[in-house]
Amino acid sequence: MTESAPVDPTSTEGWKKLDSIAADFTPDLRGWFDSDPGRAEQYTFQAADLTVDLSKGLVTEDVLAALLQVAKDTGVAERFQAMLSGEHINVTEDRAVLHTALRRPKATRRARPGGAADGRRPGRRRRRARHARQGLRVRVAGA
């Protein structure tokens, strides 16, 4: 999946389902907790080292299913993998994204043909960010 434009989520079947849910949606968080004592456990999960709790959000089984359908319809998982592999997915800036390149430890970086797609050097950006963080720490510690 290289160099393909993202799918407009509002054009998907999942979005149509969200629209139909929204038309009759009456949020009642207290009522949902009262009627479902297992709501917190049902909507809480681990993602890496984070605990994600959707139970206190306006989420129902139907809403969650429709949101997951939108993600599937728009190829979120495929685009995430493309991002991690350095593919050209940033259509607004016409280049590969650098999010992961800037955060990847030096030992695990992979060279791409021709370097960064936009000619920038992630190492230089990483050093500048590190110096900025160090400066903030000094200011905070001295305050």
N, CA, C and O atoms as a MOPAC input file, in Angstrom:
PM7 MOZYME 1SCF
protein

 N      0.84200 1    -1.18900 1     0.00000 1
 C      0.00000 1     0.00000 1     0.00000 1
 C      0.88000 1     1.24300 1     0.00000 1
 O      1.02000 1     1.89800 1     1.03300 1
 N      1.45400 1     1.56700 1    -1.10100 1
 C      2.31600 1     2.73400 1    -1.16200 1
 C      1.65100 1     3.85700 1    -1.93000 1
 O      0.95100 1     3.64100 1    -2.91900 1
 N      1.89000 1     5.05100 1    -1.44700 1
 C      1.46500 1     6.27500 1    -2.10700 1
 C     -0.01800 1     6.31000 1    -2.48600 1
 O     -0.37100 1     6.85100 1    -3.53400 1
 N     -0.86600 1     5.75500 1    -1.66900 1
 C     -2.30300 1     5.84700 1    -1.95200 1
 C     -2.92700 1     6.90900 1    -1.05600 1
 O     -2.53200 1     7.08900 1     0.09600 1
 N     -3.89000 1     7.59100 1    -1.60600 1
 C     -4.56900 1     8.64000 1    -0.84400 1
 C     -5.42800 1     8.00600 1     0.23700 1
 O     -5.98600 1     6.92800 1     0.03600 1
 N     -5.53600 1     8.66300 1     1.37000 1
 C     -6.39800 1     8.12300 1     2.42200 1
 C     -7.86700 1     8.12700 1     1.98700 1
 O     -8.28100 1     8.92100 1     1.14200 1
 N     -8.62400 1     7.23300 1     2.57600 1
 C    -10.05800 1     7.13400 1     2.29200 1
 C    -10.79100 1     8.15200 1     3.15100 1
 O    -10.50200 1     8.28000 1     4.34000 1
 N    -11.72000 1     8.86400 1     2.57500 1
 C    -12.55000 1     9.80100 1     3.33200 1
 C    -13.45700 1     8.98000 1     4.25000 1
 O    -14.32100 1     8.25500 1     3.75700 1
 N    -13.28400 1     9.07500 1     5.57000 1
 C    -14.07900 1     8.24500 1     6.47600 1
 C    -15.58100 1     8.48300 1     6.35800 1
 O    -16.37800 1     7.58300 1     6.62500 1
 N    -15.97100 1     9.70100 1     5.95600 1
 C    -17.40700 1     9.99200 1     5.86800 1
 C    -18.07600 1     9.30000 1     4.69200 1
 O    -19.29900 1     9.33500 1     4.56200 1
 N    -17.27600 1     8.66900 1     3.83400 1
 C    -17.83900 1     7.96300 1     2.67900 1
 C    -17.98900 1     6.46000 1     2.92600 1
 O    -18.36300 1     5.72100 1     2.01500 1
 N    -17.70100 1     6.00400 1     4.14100 1
 C    -17.67800 1     4.56600 1     4.41200 1
 C    -18.99500 1     4.06200 1     4.99700 1
 O    -19.81600 1     4.83300 1     5.49500 1
 N    -19.16600 1     2.75800 1     4.92200 1
 C    -20.34600 1     2.11700 1     5.52300 1
 C    -20.34400 1     2.28900 1     7.03900 1
 O    -21.39400 1     2.48300 1     7.65100 1
 N    -19.16500 1     2.21800 1     7.63500 1
 C    -19.06400 1     2.40800 1     9.08200 1
 C    -19.56000 1     3.77700 1     9.51300 1
 O    -20.20800 1     3.91100 1    10.55100 1
 N    -19.25400 1     4.79300 1     8.71700 1
 C    -19.69800 1     6.15600 1     9.02800 1
 C    -21.21700 1     6.26500 1     8.91600 1
 O    -21.86800 1     6.91700 1     9.73200 1
 N    -21.76500 1     5.61600 1     7.89600 1
 C    -23.22900 1     5.62700 1     7.75000 1
 C    -23.88200 1     4.99500 1     8.97700 1
 O    -24.92200 1     5.45500 1     9.44700 1
 N    -23.26400 1     3.94800 1     9.48100 1
 C    -23.78800 1     3.29900 1    10.69600 1
 C    -23.69300 1     4.26600 1    11.88300 1
 O    -24.62400 1     4.35400 1    12.68400 1
 N    -22.58200 1     4.98500 1    11.99700 1
 C    -22.44000 1     5.97700 1    13.07500 1
 C    -23.50700 1     7.06300 1    12.95800 1
 O    -24.08100 1     7.48800 1    13.96000 1
 N    -23.76700 1     7.50600 1    11.73800 1
 C    -24.81900 1     8.50500 1    11.51900 1
 C    -26.17400 1     7.99800 1    11.99400 1
 O    -26.92500 1     8.73200 1    12.63600 1
 N    -26.48500 1     6.75200 1    11.67900 1
 C    -27.78700 1     6.20400 1    12.08400 1
 C    -27.85800 1     6.03300 1    13.60100 1
 O    -28.91600 1     6.22800 1    14.19900 1
 N    -26.74100 1     5.67100 1    14.22100 1
 C    -26.71100 1     5.56200 1    15.68400 1
 C    -26.91500 1     6.94700 1    16.30200 1
 O    -27.67600 1     7.09700 1    17.25800 1
 N    -26.24000 1     7.95000 1    15.75900 1
 C    -26.30400 1     9.30800 1    16.30000 1
 C    -27.71600 1     9.88100 1    16.24700 1
 O    -28.09800 1    10.67600 1    17.10500 1
 N    -28.48600 1     9.48200 1    15.25100 1
 C    -29.83800 1    10.02000 1    15.09200 1
 C    -30.72300 1     9.69300 1    16.29500 1
 O    -31.57600 1    10.49800 1    16.66800 1
 N    -30.53200 1     8.53500 1    16.89900 1
 C    -31.36400 1     8.11000 1    18.02900 1
 C    -30.57900 1     7.98900 1    19.33400 1
 O    -31.07800 1     7.41800 1    20.30300 1
 N    -29.35600 1     8.52100 1    19.36600 1
 C    -28.47200 1     8.31500 1    20.51300 1
 C    -28.87200 1     9.20900 1    21.68700 1
 O    -28.95800 1    10.43000 1    21.55900 1
 N    -29.10800 1     8.57900 1    22.81300 1
 C    -29.39000 1     9.31100 1    24.04200 1
 C    -28.39200 1     8.84800 1    25.09200 1
 O    -28.59700 1     7.81000 1    25.72100 1
 N    -27.31100 1     9.60500 1    25.29400 1
 C    -26.29200 1     9.17400 1    26.24800 1
 C    -26.82400 1     9.17700 1    27.67900 1
 O    -27.50400 1    10.10900 1    28.10800 1
 N    -26.49800 1     8.11800 1    28.39700 1
 C    -26.91500 1     7.99200 1    29.80000 1
 C    -25.84400 1     7.18800 1    30.53000 1
 O    -26.04900 1     6.02000 1    30.86100 1
 N    -24.71300 1     7.81900 1    30.77500 1
 C    -23.57800 1     7.13200 1    31.37400 1
 C    -23.91700 1     6.50700 1    32.71700 1
 O    -23.55300 1     5.36000 1    32.98000 1
 N    -24.60800 1     7.24700 1    33.56300 1
 C    -25.00000 1     6.68100 1    34.87200 1
 C    -25.91200 1     5.46600 1    34.69100 1
 O    -25.75100 1     4.44800 1    35.36400 1
 N    -26.85700 1     5.58800 1    33.78500 1
 C    -27.76300 1     4.47800 1    33.51600 1
 C    -27.02800 1     3.26300 1    32.97500 1
 O    -27.33500 1     2.12700 1    33.33800 1
 N    -26.04500 1     3.51100 1    32.09400 1
 C    -25.28000 1     2.39700 1    31.54500 1
 C    -24.50600 1     1.66700 1    32.64200 1
 O    -24.44800 1     0.43700 1    32.65100 1
 N    -23.91500 1     2.42300 1    33.56200 1
 C    -23.19600 1     1.78200 1    34.66700 1
 C    -24.16300 1     1.05300 1    35.60400 1
 O    -23.85300 1    -0.03400 1    36.09200 1
 N    -25.33200 1     1.64600 1    35.85700 1
 C    -26.32700 1     0.99600 1    36.72100 1
 C    -26.82200 1    -0.31400 1    36.12200 1
 O    -26.98000 1    -1.30800 1    36.83100 1
 N    -27.06400 1    -0.31000 1    34.82000 1
 C    -27.61900 1    -1.51100 1    34.18300 1
 C    -26.55500 1    -2.54400 1    33.82000 1
 O    -26.88900 1    -3.69600 1    33.54200 1
 N    -25.29000 1    -2.15400 1    33.81900 1
 C    -24.20700 1    -3.07800 1    33.46100 1
 C    -23.05900 1    -2.94300 1    34.44700 1
 O    -22.15000 1    -2.14300 1    34.22900 1
 N    -23.08800 1    -3.72300 1    35.54000 1
 C    -22.02700 1    -3.63000 1    36.55000 1
 C    -20.63600 1    -3.98000 1    36.00500 1
 O    -19.62900 1    -3.60500 1    36.60600 1
 N    -20.57000 1    -4.68300 1    34.89000 1
 C    -19.28300 1    -5.06300 1    34.31400 1
 C    -18.78300 1    -4.10700 1    33.24400 1
 O    -17.83400 1    -4.41800 1    32.52400 1
 N    -19.42300 1    -2.93600 1    33.13500 1
 C    -19.06400 1    -1.98200 1    32.07600 1
 C    -17.58600 1    -1.58600 1    32.13100 1
 O    -16.91700 1    -1.55400 1    31.09800 1
 N    -17.08100 1    -1.28800 1    33.31300 1
 C    -15.68100 1    -0.86300 1    33.42600 1
 C    -14.74600 1    -1.95200 1    32.90700 1
 O    -13.81600 1    -1.66200 1    32.15400 1
 N    -14.98100 1    -3.18900 1    33.29900 1
 C    -14.12300 1    -4.28100 1    32.83900 1
 C    -14.29300 1    -4.52800 1    31.33700 1
 O    -13.32400 1    -4.82700 1    30.63800 1
 N    -15.51300 1    -4.40400 1    30.85600 1
 C    -15.80600 1    -4.66700 1    29.45000 1
 C    -15.10100 1    -3.68100 1    28.52300 1
 O    -14.67100 1    -4.05800 1    27.43300 1
 N    -14.98100 1    -2.43100 1    28.94100 1
 C    -14.42200 1    -1.39200 1    28.07700 1
 C    -13.03900 1    -0.91600 1    28.51100 1
 O    -12.60600 1     0.16800 1    28.11900 1
 N    -12.34700 1    -1.71200 1    29.31200 1
 C    -10.98800 1    -1.36500 1    29.73200 1
 C    -10.04100 1    -2.43000 1    29.19900 1
 O    -10.30200 1    -3.62800 1    29.31600 1
 N     -8.93700 1    -1.97700 1    28.61100 1
 C     -7.96900 1    -2.92100 1    28.05600 1
 C     -6.57300 1    -2.31700 1    28.11200 1
 O     -6.40600 1    -1.11900 1    28.33800 1
 N     -5.58200 1    -3.16100 1    27.90500 1
 C     -4.18600 1    -2.73500 1    27.88200 1
 C     -3.76100 1    -2.52000 1    26.43600 1
 O     -4.09200 1    -3.31700 1    25.55700 1
 N     -3.04100 1    -1.46000 1    26.19900 1
 C     -2.42100 1    -1.19400 1    24.90300 1
 C     -0.96900 1    -0.82600 1    25.19900 1
 O     -0.67600 1     0.28300 1    25.64500 1
 N     -0.07600 1    -1.76300 1    24.94800 1
 C      1.33400 1    -1.62700 1    25.32900 1
 C      1.38500 1    -1.41400 1    26.84400 1
 O      0.90000 1    -2.25700 1    27.59700 1
 N      1.96000 1    -0.30800 1    27.29600 1
 C      2.03300 1    -0.07600 1    28.73900 1
 C      0.95400 1     0.89400 1    29.22300 1
 O      1.06800 1     1.44900 1    30.31600 1
 N     -0.08300 1     1.10000 1    28.42600 1
 C     -1.18700 1     1.99000 1    28.79200 1
 C     -2.42100 1     1.18800 1    29.16800 1
 O     -2.68900 1     0.13600 1    28.58700 1
 N     -3.16000 1     1.68100 1    30.12600 1
 C     -4.47700 1     1.14000 1    30.40900 1
 C     -5.48400 1     2.10000 1    29.79700 1
 O     -5.53700 1     3.27700 1    30.15300 1
 N     -6.27700 1     1.58600 1    28.87700 1
 C     -7.26400 1     2.40200 1    28.17300 1
 C     -8.63900 1     2.07000 1    28.73400 1
 O     -9.05900 1     0.91200 1    28.71700 1
 N     -9.33400 1     3.07700 1    29.22600 1
 C    -10.65700 1     2.88800 1    29.81500 1
 C    -11.68000 1     3.68000 1    29.00800 1
 O    -11.77700 1     4.90100 1    29.13100 1
 N    -12.43600 1     2.96800 1    28.18300 1
 C    -13.47400 1     3.60400 1    27.38100 1
 C    -14.81800 1     3.62800 1    28.10000 1
 O    -15.78300 1     4.19900 1    27.59100 1
 N    -14.88800 1     3.01700 1    29.27100 1
 C    -16.17100 1     2.86700 1    29.96100 1
 C    -16.79700 1     4.19000 1    30.35600 1
 O    -18.01900 1     4.29400 1    30.46000 1
 N    -15.97400 1     5.19600 1    30.57500 1
 C    -16.50400 1     6.49500 1    31.00600 1
 C    -16.75600 1     7.41700 1    29.81300 1
 O    -17.08800 1     8.59100 1    29.98300 1
 N    -16.59700 1     6.88300 1    28.62900 1
 C    -16.90200 1     7.62400 1    27.40800 1
 C    -18.28100 1     7.22500 1    26.90900 1
 O    -18.88500 1     6.27600 1    27.40900 1
 N    -18.76400 1     7.94800 1    25.93500 1
 C    -20.09500 1     7.67700 1    25.39200 1
 C    -20.00600 1     6.56400 1    24.35300 1
 O    -20.28800 1     6.76400 1    23.17100 1
 N    -19.60600 1     5.38800 1    24.83000 1
 C    -19.38300 1     4.22900 1    23.97700 1
 C    -20.37000 1     3.13200 1    24.33900 1
 O    -20.56900 1     2.80100 1    25.50800 1
 N    -20.98000 1     2.57900 1    23.29700 1
 C    -21.82500 1     1.39500 1    23.45100 1
 C    -21.26000 1     0.33300 1    22.50900 1
 O    -20.35500 1     0.61400 1    21.72400 1
 N    -21.78500 1    -0.86400 1    22.58500 1
 C    -21.33200 1    -1.92000 1    21.67000 1
 C    -21.52600 1    -1.49600 1    20.21800 1
 O    -20.65100 1    -1.72100 1    19.38200 1
 N    -22.67800 1    -0.88100 1    19.91600 1
 C    -22.95100 1    -0.44300 1    18.54700 1
 C    -21.98900 1     0.65400 1    18.09600 1
 O    -21.50100 1     0.62700 1    16.96600 1
 N    -21.71700 1     1.61100 1    18.96800 1
 C    -20.80100 1     2.69900 1    18.63600 1
 C    -19.40200 1     2.13700 1    18.40500 1
 O    -18.74700 1     2.48100 1    17.42100 1
 N    -18.95000 1     1.28000 1    19.30100 1
 C    -17.61900 1     0.70700 1    19.17900 1
 C    -17.50000 1    -0.12100 1    17.88700 1
 O    -16.49400 1    -0.03300 1    17.18300 1
 N    -18.51400 1    -0.91200 1    17.58500 1
 C    -18.49300 1    -1.71200 1    16.35800 1
 C    -18.42900 1    -0.81200 1    15.12100 1
 O    -17.70700 1    -1.11200 1    14.17000 1
 N    -19.17800 1     0.28000 1    15.13600 1
 C    -19.17400 1     1.19900 1    13.98800 1
 C    -17.82400 1     1.90600 1    13.86800 1
 O    -17.32400 1     2.08700 1    12.75800 1
 N    -17.22900 1     2.30700 1    14.99000 1
 C    -15.91300 1     2.94600 1    14.95400 1
 C    -14.85700 1     1.98200 1    14.41600 1
 O    -14.00700 1     2.37100 1    13.61500 1
 N    -14.91300 1     0.74000 1    14.85200 1
 C    -13.97100 1    -0.25700 1    14.34000 1
 C    -14.18700 1    -0.50100 1    12.85100 1
 O    -13.23500 1    -0.74500 1    12.10900 1
 N    -15.44000 1    -0.43500 1    12.42000 1
 C    -15.73400 1    -0.59000 1    10.99300 1
 C    -15.16000 1     0.57200 1    10.18300 1
 O    -14.63600 1     0.36800 1     9.08800 1
 N    -15.25700 1     1.78700 1    10.71900 1
 C    -14.66100 1     2.94900 1    10.03700 1
 C    -13.14700 1     2.74000 1     9.91800 1
 O    -12.56400 1     2.99800 1     8.86500 1
 N    -12.51900 1     2.27600 1    10.99300 1
 C    -11.07300 1     2.02300 1    10.95700 1
 C    -10.73100 1     0.98200 1     9.89100 1
 O     -9.75700 1     1.13500 1     9.15400 1
 N    -11.53500 1    -0.06800 1     9.81700 1
 C    -11.31000 1    -1.10700 1     8.80900 1
 C    -11.54300 1    -0.55200 1     7.39900 1
 O    -10.74600 1    -0.78400 1     6.49100 1
 N    -12.63800 1     0.17900 1     7.23200 1
 C    -12.98800 1     0.73800 1     5.92100 1
 C    -11.92700 1     1.70600 1     5.39800 1
 O    -11.70700 1     1.79500 1     4.19000 1
 N    -11.27900 1     2.41900 1     6.29400 1
 C    -10.28500 1     3.41900 1     5.88800 1
 C     -8.86100 1     2.87300 1     5.87400 1
 O     -7.92400 1     3.59100 1     5.52400 1
 N     -8.69400 1     1.60500 1     6.25200 1
 C     -7.37100 1     0.98000 1     6.18500 1
 C     -6.40000 1     1.46200 1     7.23500 1
 O     -5.20600 1     1.57800 1     6.96300 1
 N     -6.88700 1     1.74800 1     8.43800 1
 C     -6.01600 1     2.26100 1     9.49300 1
 C     -4.86300 1     1.29400 1     9.78100 1
 O     -3.71600 1     1.72900 1     9.88100 1
 N     -5.13900 1     0.00600 1     9.91600 1
 C     -4.07800 1    -0.96100 1    10.23800 1
 C     -3.02600 1    -1.01200 1     9.13100 1
 O     -1.82700 1    -1.04700 1     9.41000 1
 N     -3.47500 1    -1.01600 1     7.87900 1
 C     -2.53900 1    -1.05500 1     6.76100 1
 C     -1.70300 1     0.22000 1     6.68000 1
 O     -0.50400 1     0.16700 1     6.40400 1
 N     -2.33600 1     1.35300 1     6.92000 1
 C     -1.60100 1     2.62000 1     6.87300 1
 C     -0.62000 1     2.72700 1     8.04600 1
 O      0.45200 1     3.31800 1     7.91200 1
 N     -0.99100 1     2.15700 1     9.19000 1
 C     -0.07300 1     2.13800 1    10.32900 1
 C      1.17600 1     1.32600 1     9.97900 1
 O      2.29700 1     1.76000 1    10.24600 1
 N      0.97800 1     0.14500 1     9.37900 1
 C      2.12200 1    -0.67500 1     8.97600 1
 C      2.95800 1     0.04900 1     7.92200 1
 O      4.18700 1    -0.01900 1     7.95300 1
 N      2.30900 1     0.73200 1     7.00100 1
 C      3.03200 1     1.49400 1     5.98200 1
 C      3.85900 1     2.60500 1     6.62800 1
 O      4.98300 1     2.87200 1     6.20200 1
 N      3.30700 1     3.24800 1     7.64700 1
 C      4.03300 1     4.29000 1     8.36300 1
 C      5.27700 1     3.70600 1     9.02100 1
 O      6.36400 1     4.27500 1     8.92600 1
 N      5.11200 1     2.56100 1     9.69000 1
 C      6.24100 1     1.94800 1    10.37900 1
 C      7.34100 1     1.50600 1     9.41300 1
 O      8.52100 1     1.51000 1     9.76400 1
 N      6.95200 1     1.13000 1     8.21100 1
 C      7.94600 1     0.65500 1     7.24400 1
 C      8.54900 1     1.78900 1     6.41200 1
 O      9.38400 1     1.53900 1     5.54300 1
 N      8.13400 1     3.03000 1     6.66900 1
 C      8.72100 1     4.17200 1     5.97500 1
 C      8.14800 1     4.43700 1     4.60100 1
 O      8.76500 1     5.12600 1     3.79000 1
 N      6.96600 1     3.89300 1     4.33300 1
 C      6.35600 1     4.12900 1     3.02700 1
 C      5.86300 1     5.56900 1     2.90100 1
 O      5.67300 1     6.27000 1     3.89500 1
 N      5.66600 1     5.97800 1     1.68900 1
 C      5.23200 1     7.33300 1     1.35500 1
 C      3.72000 1     7.43000 1     1.61500 1
 O      2.92300 1     7.12400 1     0.72900 1
 N      3.32300 1     7.85500 1     2.82500 1
 C      1.89100 1     7.94000 1     3.13700 1
 C      1.44200 1     9.34600 1     3.50000 1
 O      0.24100 1     9.58700 1     3.62600 1
 N      2.35600 1    10.26600 1     3.67000 1
 C      1.98400 1    11.63900 1     4.00200 1
 C      1.63300 1    12.37100 1     2.71400 1
 O      2.49400 1    12.96400 1     2.06500 1
 N      0.35500 1    12.31900 1     2.35700 1
 C     -0.06300 1    12.89000 1     1.07500 1
 C     -0.11800 1    14.41700 1     1.10200 1
 O     -0.03000 1    15.04700 1     0.04700 1
 N     -0.26100 1    15.02600 1     2.27500 1
 C     -0.31800 1    16.48800 1     2.32900 1
 C      1.04900 1    17.10900 1     2.10800 1
 O      1.15300 1    18.19000 1     1.52700 1
 N      2.10700 1    16.43500 1     2.56800 1
 C      3.46000 1    16.95800 1     2.38500 1
 C      4.23300 1    16.17200 1     1.33000 1
 O      5.41200 1    16.43500 1     1.09200 1
 N      3.56300 1    15.20300 1     0.69800 1
 C      4.13300 1    14.42400 1    -0.39400 1
 C      5.45200 1    13.75700 1    -0.00900 1
 O      6.46400 1    13.91000 1    -0.69300 1
 N      5.42100 1    13.01800 1     1.09200 1
 C      6.61600 1    12.29800 1     1.54500 1
 C      6.23000 1    11.21400 1     2.53200 1
 O      5.07000 1    11.08500 1     2.92500 1
 N      7.23200 1    10.43600 1     2.92300 1
 C      7.02300 1     9.47200 1     4.00000 1
 C      6.92100 1    10.24200 1     5.31600 1
 O      7.43500 1    11.35500 1     5.42800 1
 N      6.26700 1     9.65800 1     6.29700 1
 C      6.18100 1    10.31200 1     7.60300 1
 C      7.47300 1    10.06300 1     8.36700 1
 O      8.15100 1     9.05900 1     8.14600 1
 N      7.80500 1    10.96900 1     9.25400 1
 C      9.02900 1    10.82100 1    10.02800 1
 C      8.76000 1    10.50900 1    11.49800 1
 O      9.70100 1    10.41000 1    12.28600 1
 N      7.50000 1    10.35400 1    11.87700 1
 C      7.16700 1    10.13100 1    13.28300 1
 C      7.99600 1     9.00500 1    13.88900 1
 O      8.62400 1     9.17800 1    14.93400 1
 N      7.99400 1     7.86700 1    13.23300 1
 C      8.69900 1     6.72000 1    13.79000 1
 C     10.19900 1     6.84600 1    13.60700 1
 O     10.95800 1     6.39800 1    14.46600 1
 N     10.64900 1     7.44400 1    12.51100 1
 C     12.08200 1     7.60900 1    12.28900 1
 C     12.70100 1     8.48800 1    13.36300 1
 O     13.83100 1     8.24700 1    13.78800 1
 N     11.98000 1     9.49100 1    13.79900 1
 C     12.51000 1    10.40200 1    14.80800 1
 C     12.56300 1     9.77900 1    16.19300 1
 O     13.32900 1    10.23100 1    17.04400 1
 N     11.77000 1     8.76200 1    16.42600 1
 C     11.70100 1     8.14900 1    17.75200 1
 C     12.46300 1     6.82700 1    17.84400 1
 O     12.68600 1     6.32200 1    18.94400 1
 N     12.85500 1     6.27500 1    16.73100 1
 C     13.50200 1     4.96700 1    16.70500 1
 C     14.91800 1     5.07800 1    17.25700 1
 O     15.65100 1     5.99500 1    16.88600 1
 N     15.31900 1     4.15400 1    18.14500 1
 C     16.69800 1     4.15500 1    18.64100 1
 C     17.68500 1     3.97400 1    17.48300 1
 O     17.37600 1     3.30600 1    16.49700 1
 N     18.84800 1     4.56300 1    17.60700 1
 C     19.83200 1     4.54800 1    16.52900 1
 C     20.13900 1     3.12800 1    16.04600 1
 O     20.28200 1     2.90100 1    14.84500 1
 N     20.24200 1     2.18300 1    16.96800 1
 C     20.60600 1     0.80900 1    16.61100 1
 C     19.54100 1     0.11400 1    15.75900 1
 O     19.85100 1    -0.84800 1    15.05600 1
 N     18.30200 1     0.58300 1    15.81000 1
 C     17.23200 1    -0.09200 1    15.06900 1
 C     16.79000 1     0.66100 1    13.82700 1
 O     15.85800 1     0.22900 1    13.14900 1
 N     17.43000 1     1.76500 1    13.51700 1
 C     17.04700 1     2.53600 1    12.33700 1
 C     17.42300 1     1.79300 1    11.07000 1
 O     18.46000 1     1.13300 1    10.99900 1
 N     16.57400 1     1.91200 1    10.08400 1
 C     16.84700 1     1.31000 1     8.77800 1
 C     17.07400 1     2.42700 1     7.77600 1
 O     16.31800 1     3.39800 1     7.72700 1
 N     18.10200 1     2.28200 1     6.99600 1
 C     18.35600 1     3.28500 1     5.96000 1
 C     17.36600 1     3.08400 1     4.82700 1
 O     17.12000 1     1.95900 1     4.39200 1
 N     16.80700 1     4.17800 1     4.35800 1
 C     15.91200 1     4.11800 1     3.19500 1
 C     16.70000 1     4.59100 1     1.99200 1
 O     17.59400 1     5.42600 1     2.12900 1
 N     16.39200 1     4.08200 1     0.83400 1
 C     17.09900 1     4.55500 1    -0.35800 1
 C     16.97000 1     6.07600 1    -0.46900 1
 O     15.86600 1     6.61900 1    -0.45000 1
 N     18.10900 1     6.74900 1    -0.58300 1
 C     18.07700 1     8.19800 1    -0.73500 1
 C     17.88200 1     8.93800 1     0.57600 1
 O     17.73500 1    10.16000 1     0.56000 1
 N     17.87400 1     8.25200 1     1.70800 1
 C     17.69200 1     8.90100 1     3.00000 1
 C     16.25700 1     9.30100 1     3.22800 1
 O     15.34700 1     8.70200 1     2.65500 1
 N     16.03900 1    10.30600 1     4.05700 1
 C     14.68300 1    10.77500 1     4.34000 1
 C     14.05700 1    11.28000 1     3.05000 1
 O     14.72300 1    11.91000 1     2.22800 1
 N     12.78700 1    11.00200 1     2.88200 1
 C     12.09400 1    11.32100 1     1.62700 1
 C     12.11100 1    12.81000 1     1.30500 1
 O     12.04300 1    13.18800 1     0.13500 1
 N     12.20200 1    13.65800 1     2.32400 1
 C     12.16200 1    15.09800 1     2.06100 1
 C     13.54300 1    15.74600 1     2.19400 1
 O     13.65700 1    16.97200 1     2.17000 1
 N     14.58100 1    14.93800 1     2.33500 1
 C     15.92700 1    15.47100 1     2.43200 1
 C     16.32400 1    15.90400 1     3.83600 1
 O     17.47100 1    16.29500 1     4.05200 1
 N     15.42400 1    15.84600 1     4.77600 1
 C     15.74900 1    16.23100 1     6.14600 1
 C     16.53600 1    15.12000 1     6.81400 1
 O     16.51000 1    13.97000 1     6.37700 1
 N     17.22900 1    15.47600 1     7.86800 1
 C     18.00300 1    14.47300 1     8.59000 1
 C     17.39300 1    14.27200 1     9.95900 1
 O     17.50600 1    15.14600 1    10.81800 1
 N     16.73900 1    13.12000 1    10.18500 1
 C     16.09800 1    12.87500 1    11.47700 1
 C     17.05900 1    12.96500 1    12.65000 1
 O     16.65300 1    13.37600 1    13.73700 1
 N     18.34000 1    12.58700 1    12.46400 1
 C     19.30200 1    12.64100 1    13.56000 1
 C     19.47700 1    14.05400 1    14.08800 1
 O     19.54200 1    14.26700 1    15.29800 1
 N     19.55400 1    15.01500 1    13.18300 1
 C     19.70300 1    16.41800 1    13.58700 1
 C     18.47500 1    16.88900 1    14.35100 1
 O     18.59500 1    17.59600 1    15.35200 1
 N     17.29000 1    16.49900 1    13.88000 1
 C     16.05500 1    16.88600 1    14.56800 1
 C     16.00900 1    16.25700 1    15.95700 1
 O     15.59700 1    16.89600 1    16.92600 1
 N     16.43500 1    15.00000 1    16.04400 1
 C     16.41700 1    14.29400 1    17.32600 1
 C     17.34800 1    15.00500 1    18.31800 1
 O     16.98900 1    15.18700 1    19.48100 1
 N     18.54100 1    15.40700 1    17.86000 1
 C     19.47700 1    16.11200 1    18.74600 1
 C     18.89100 1    17.44100 1    19.21200 1
 O     19.00700 1    17.79500 1    20.38600 1
 N     18.25800 1    18.18300 1    18.29000 1
 C     17.65400 1    19.46400 1    18.67300 1
 C     16.55200 1    19.25700 1    19.70300 1
 O     16.43600 1    20.03300 1    20.65200 1
 N     15.73800 1    18.21200 1    19.52300 1
 C     14.67500 1    17.93100 1    20.49000 1
 C     15.26700 1    17.56300 1    21.84300 1
 O     14.75600 1    17.98100 1    22.88200 1
 N     16.35100 1    16.77600 1    21.83500 1
 C     16.98700 1    16.38600 1    23.09800 1
 C     17.52300 1    17.62100 1    23.82500 1
 O     17.35400 1    17.74600 1    25.03700 1
 N     18.16600 1    18.53100 1    23.09300 1
 C     18.69200 1    19.74500 1    23.71600 1
 C     17.56000 1    20.60600 1    24.27600 1
 O     17.70200 1    21.18800 1    25.35100 1
 N     16.45700 1    20.68900 1    23.57000 1
 C     15.30800 1    21.45400 1    24.06700 1
 C     14.77400 1    20.83800 1    25.35100 1
 O     14.45400 1    21.55700 1    26.29800 1
 N     14.67400 1    19.49600 1    25.39100 1
 C     14.19500 1    18.82600 1    26.61400 1
 C     15.13700 1    19.08400 1    27.77200 1
 O     14.69700 1    19.35500 1    28.89000 1
 N     16.44900 1    18.99800 1    27.50600 1
 C     17.42900 1    19.22400 1    28.56200 1
 C     17.32700 1    20.65300 1    29.09000 1
 O     17.43000 1    20.88100 1    30.29500 1
 N     17.12300 1    21.61600 1    28.18600 1
 C     16.96400 1    23.00600 1    28.60400 1
 C     15.74000 1    23.20000 1    29.46800 1
 O     15.77900 1    23.95400 1    30.44100 1
 N     14.63800 1    22.52300 1    29.12300 1
 C     13.42600 1    22.60800 1    29.93300 1
 C     13.65500 1    22.01500 1    31.32000 1
 O     13.19500 1    22.56700 1    32.32000 1
 N     14.36100 1    20.89700 1    31.37900 1
 C     14.63500 1    20.27200 1    32.67600 1
 C     15.44500 1    21.20000 1    33.56300 1
 O     15.17500 1    21.31400 1    34.75900 1
 N     16.44700 1    21.87100 1    32.97900 1
 C     17.27600 1    22.79400 1    33.75300 1
 C     16.42700 1    23.92900 1    34.28200 1
 O     16.55600 1    24.30500 1    35.44700 1
 N     15.54600 1    24.49400 1    33.43300 1
 C     14.69300 1    25.60200 1    33.85300 1
 C     13.71800 1    25.18200 1    34.94300 1
 O     13.49500 1    25.92000 1    35.90300 1
 N     13.13800 1    23.99600 1    34.79200 1
 C     12.18500 1    23.51100 1    35.77800 1
 C     12.87000 1    23.23400 1    37.10600 1
 O     12.34400 1    23.56700 1    38.16800 1
 N     14.05500 1    22.61800 1    37.03800 1
 C     14.79300 1    22.28800 1    38.26200 1
 C     15.25000 1    23.56100 1    38.98600 1
 O     15.30400 1    23.59900 1    40.21600 1
 N     15.57700 1    24.60100 1    38.21100 1
 C     16.06000 1    25.83100 1    38.80700 1
 C     14.96300 1    26.77900 1    39.25900 1
 O     15.24200 1    27.78500 1    39.91000 1
 N     13.70800 1    26.46400 1    38.91700 1
 C     12.59800 1    27.37600 1    39.21800 1
 C     12.21900 1    27.38400 1    40.66900 1
 O     11.30200 1    28.10400 1    41.06300 1

